Coordinates of C-alpha atoms in Angstrom, one line a residue:
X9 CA 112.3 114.5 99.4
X10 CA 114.4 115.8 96.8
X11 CA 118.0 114.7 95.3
X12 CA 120.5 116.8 92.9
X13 CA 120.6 116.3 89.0
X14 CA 123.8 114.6 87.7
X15 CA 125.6 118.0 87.8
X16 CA 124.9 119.0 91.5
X17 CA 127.1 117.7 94.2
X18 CA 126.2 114.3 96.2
X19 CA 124.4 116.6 98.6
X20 CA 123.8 115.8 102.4
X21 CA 121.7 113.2 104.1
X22 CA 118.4 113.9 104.4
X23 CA 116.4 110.1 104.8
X24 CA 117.5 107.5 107.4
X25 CA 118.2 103.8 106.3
X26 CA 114.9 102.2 108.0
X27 CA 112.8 105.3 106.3
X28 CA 113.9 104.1 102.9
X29 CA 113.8 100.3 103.9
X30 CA 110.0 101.1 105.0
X31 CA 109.5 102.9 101.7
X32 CA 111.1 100.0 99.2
X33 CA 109.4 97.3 101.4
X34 CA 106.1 98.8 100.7
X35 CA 106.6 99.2 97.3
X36 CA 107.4 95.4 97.1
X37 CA 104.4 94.1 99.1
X38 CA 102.0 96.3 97.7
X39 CA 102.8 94.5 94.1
X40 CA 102.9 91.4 95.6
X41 CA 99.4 91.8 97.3
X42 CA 98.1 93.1 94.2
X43 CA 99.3 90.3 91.9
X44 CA 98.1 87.6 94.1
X45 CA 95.1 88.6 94.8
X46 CA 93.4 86.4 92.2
X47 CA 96.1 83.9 92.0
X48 CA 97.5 83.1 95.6
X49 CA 95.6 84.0 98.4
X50 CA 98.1 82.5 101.0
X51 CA 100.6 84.6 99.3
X52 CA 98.2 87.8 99.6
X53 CA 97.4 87.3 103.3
X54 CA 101.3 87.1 104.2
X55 CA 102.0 90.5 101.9
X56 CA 98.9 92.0 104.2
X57 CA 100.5 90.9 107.3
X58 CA 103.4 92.2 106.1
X59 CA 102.0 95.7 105.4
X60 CA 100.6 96.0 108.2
X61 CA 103.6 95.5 110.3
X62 CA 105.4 98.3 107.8
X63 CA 103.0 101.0 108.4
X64 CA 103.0 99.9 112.1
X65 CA 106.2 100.6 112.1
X66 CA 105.7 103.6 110.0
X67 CA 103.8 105.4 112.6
X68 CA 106.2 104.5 115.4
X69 CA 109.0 105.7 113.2
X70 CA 106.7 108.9 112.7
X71 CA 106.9 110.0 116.6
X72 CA 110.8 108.7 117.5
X73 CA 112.6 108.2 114.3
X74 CA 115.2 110.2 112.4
X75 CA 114.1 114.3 112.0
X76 CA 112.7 113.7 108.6
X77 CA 110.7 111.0 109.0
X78 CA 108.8 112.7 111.9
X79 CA 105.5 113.9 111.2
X80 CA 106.3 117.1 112.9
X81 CA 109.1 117.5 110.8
X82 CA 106.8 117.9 107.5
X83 CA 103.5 118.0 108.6
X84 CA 102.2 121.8 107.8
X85 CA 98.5 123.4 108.3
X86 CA 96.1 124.8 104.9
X87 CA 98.3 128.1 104.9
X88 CA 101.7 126.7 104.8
X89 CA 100.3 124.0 102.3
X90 CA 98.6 126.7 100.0
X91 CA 101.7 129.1 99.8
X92 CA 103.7 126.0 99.2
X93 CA 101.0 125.3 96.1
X94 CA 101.4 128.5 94.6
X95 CA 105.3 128.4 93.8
X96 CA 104.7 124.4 92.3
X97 CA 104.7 126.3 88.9
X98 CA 108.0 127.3 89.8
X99 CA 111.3 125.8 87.8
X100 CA 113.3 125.7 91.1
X101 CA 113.6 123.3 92.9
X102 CA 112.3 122.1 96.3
X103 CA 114.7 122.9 99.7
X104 CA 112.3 121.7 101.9
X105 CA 113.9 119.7 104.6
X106 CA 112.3 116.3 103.7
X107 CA 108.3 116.4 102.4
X108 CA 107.1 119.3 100.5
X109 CA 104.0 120.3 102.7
X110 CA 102.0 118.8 99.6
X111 CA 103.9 115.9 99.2
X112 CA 103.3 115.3 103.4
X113 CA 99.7 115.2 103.6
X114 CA 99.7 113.0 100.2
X115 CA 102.3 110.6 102.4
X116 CA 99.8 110.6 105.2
X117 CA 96.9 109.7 102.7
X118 CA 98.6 106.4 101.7
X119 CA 99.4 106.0 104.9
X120 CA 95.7 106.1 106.1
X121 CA 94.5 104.6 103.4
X122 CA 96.9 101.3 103.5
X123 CA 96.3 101.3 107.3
X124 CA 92.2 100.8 106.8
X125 CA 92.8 98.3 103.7
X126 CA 94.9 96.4 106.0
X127 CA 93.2 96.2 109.1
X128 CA 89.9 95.5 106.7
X129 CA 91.7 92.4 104.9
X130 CA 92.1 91.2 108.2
X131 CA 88.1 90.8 108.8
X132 CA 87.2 90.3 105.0
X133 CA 85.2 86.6 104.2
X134 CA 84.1 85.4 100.6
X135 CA 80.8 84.2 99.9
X136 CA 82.1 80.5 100.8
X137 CA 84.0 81.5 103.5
X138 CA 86.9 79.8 101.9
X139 CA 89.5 82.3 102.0
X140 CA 88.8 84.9 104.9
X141 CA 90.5 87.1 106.9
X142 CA 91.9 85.9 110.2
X143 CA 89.3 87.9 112.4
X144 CA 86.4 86.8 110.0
X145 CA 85.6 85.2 113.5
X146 CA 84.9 88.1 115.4
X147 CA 82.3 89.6 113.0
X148 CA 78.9 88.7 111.4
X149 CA 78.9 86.7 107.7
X150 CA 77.6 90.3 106.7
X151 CA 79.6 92.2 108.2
X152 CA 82.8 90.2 106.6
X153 CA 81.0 90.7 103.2
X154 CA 81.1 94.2 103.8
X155 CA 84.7 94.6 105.1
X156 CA 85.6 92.8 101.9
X157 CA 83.8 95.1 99.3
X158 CA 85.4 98.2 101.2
X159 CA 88.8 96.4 101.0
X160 CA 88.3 96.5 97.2
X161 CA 87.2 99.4 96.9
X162 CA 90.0 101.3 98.9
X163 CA 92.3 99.4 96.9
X164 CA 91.1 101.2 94.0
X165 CA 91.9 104.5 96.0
X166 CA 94.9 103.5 96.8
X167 CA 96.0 102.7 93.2
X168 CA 94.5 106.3 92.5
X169 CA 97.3 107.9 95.3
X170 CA 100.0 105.9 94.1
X171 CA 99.0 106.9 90.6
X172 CA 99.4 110.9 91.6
X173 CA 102.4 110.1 93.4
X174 CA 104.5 108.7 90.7
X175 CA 103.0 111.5 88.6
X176 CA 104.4 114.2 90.8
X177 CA 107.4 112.2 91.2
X178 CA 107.5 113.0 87.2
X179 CA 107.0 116.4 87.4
X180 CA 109.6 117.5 89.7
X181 CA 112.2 115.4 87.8
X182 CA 111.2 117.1 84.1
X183 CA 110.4 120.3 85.8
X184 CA 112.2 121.2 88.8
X185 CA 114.9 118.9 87.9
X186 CA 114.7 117.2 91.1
X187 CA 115.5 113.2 91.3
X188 CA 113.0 112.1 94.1
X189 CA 113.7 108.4 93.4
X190 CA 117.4 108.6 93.5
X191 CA 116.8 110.6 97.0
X192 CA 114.9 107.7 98.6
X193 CA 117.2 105.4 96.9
X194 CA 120.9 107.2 98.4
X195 CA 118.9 109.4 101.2
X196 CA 121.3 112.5 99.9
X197 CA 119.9 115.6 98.6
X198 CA 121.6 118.6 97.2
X199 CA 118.5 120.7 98.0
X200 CA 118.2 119.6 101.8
X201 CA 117.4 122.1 104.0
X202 CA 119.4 121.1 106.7
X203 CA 121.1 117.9 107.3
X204 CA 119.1 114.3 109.2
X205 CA 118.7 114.0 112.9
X206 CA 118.8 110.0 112.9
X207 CA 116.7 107.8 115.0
X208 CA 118.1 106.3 118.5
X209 CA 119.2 102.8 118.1
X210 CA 116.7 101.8 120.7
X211 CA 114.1 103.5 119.1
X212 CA 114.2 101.2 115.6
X213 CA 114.3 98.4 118.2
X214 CA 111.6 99.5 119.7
X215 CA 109.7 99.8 116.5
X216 CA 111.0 96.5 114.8
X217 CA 109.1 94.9 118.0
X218 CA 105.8 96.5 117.4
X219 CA 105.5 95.8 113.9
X220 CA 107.0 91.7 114.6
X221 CA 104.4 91.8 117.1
X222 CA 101.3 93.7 115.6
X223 CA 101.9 91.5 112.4
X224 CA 102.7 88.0 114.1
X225 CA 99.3 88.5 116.3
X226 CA 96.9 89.5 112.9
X227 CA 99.0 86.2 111.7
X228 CA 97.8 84.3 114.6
X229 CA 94.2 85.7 114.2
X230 CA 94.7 87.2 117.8
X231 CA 94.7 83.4 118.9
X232 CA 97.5 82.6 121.6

């Protein structure tokens, strides 16, 4: 994802509205997990169920969204991904259409890694049993101990990715000149490759019901 400096033009569009809606979202209920963690565990449930209706809709908007958000679009083997590593010293700037092939795989990472801290949330119990996971019910007392310490500790890994994203989100606005943020923020980039494919209408529809559903079920604890 890339975006002009002040003195480029306004560029062309190159993410969809629900790609950016999906990205802010996260940002939002990632911080709100995270900060109520200790304080609110009502609060952090409801931002779990919440991410895990995003990145369900994530991977639905992967397969039939707009071109850019596609994995296909920007997902690249360990040749493309190595050449690609070798100009990142370079002062010019990105044209890929979308992800950089490094920049893909580190999306996929979070992606992965969010998915399994979600989904582990949902079958975490404390030592009281007090403030468990919805599914707490379907496991053993030791097995919800141990979803709970992995929880934690893929937290940790994700604050690790998020912590080498915003770095190279720094690097390629002091080095390559490139306003990733503002990108994500207007979806126009001077640097596009070629301009977004959007998404059918029926296919956000599609994916709004998956992640209302997949969500409103962990809610429910699978319980109808």
């Amino acid at each position: 994802m890339s975006e002009p400096t002040s003195s480029r033009a306004p560029g062309v569009a190159l993410w969809d509205l629900p790609t950016r809606i999906f990205h802010w979202s996260m940002v939002v209920l990632i911080l709100v997990a995270w900060f109520s963690a200790e304080q609110n565990m009502q609060l952090h449930r409801w931002a779990g169920y919440g991410l895990l209706g995003l990145l369900v809709f994530r991977l639905w908007w992967g397969v039939a969204g707009g071109s850019t958000a596609r994995f296909a679009s920007f997902l690249t083997g360990p040749k493309a991904t190595l050449a690609y590593l070798k100009t990142a010293g370079e002062r010019s700037p990105s044209h890929a259409g979308g992800h950089n092939p490094v920049g893909a795989w580190s999306v996929v990472a979070m992606i992965a890694v969010m998915l399994a801290l979600t989904v582990l949330g949902l079958f975490a119990g404390d030592i009281d049993g007090l403030e468990s996971g919805p599914l707490t019910y379907l496991v053993s007392f030791e097995t919800s101990r141990l979803c709970a310490e992995w929880h934690e500790l893929l937290f940790r890994v994700l604050q690790g990715l998020v912590v080498l994203h915003l770095l190279a989100v720094a690097y390629y606005w002091a080095w390559k000149r490139q306003n990733l943020i503002g990108a994500m923020i207007t979806g126009k980039s001077a640097f596009a490759a070629e301009p977004l494919k959007r998404g059918r209408l029926w296919s956000l529809l599609v994916g709004l019901i998956l992640a209302v559903g997949v969500a409103w079920a962990a809610a429910k604890g699978l319980r109808f």
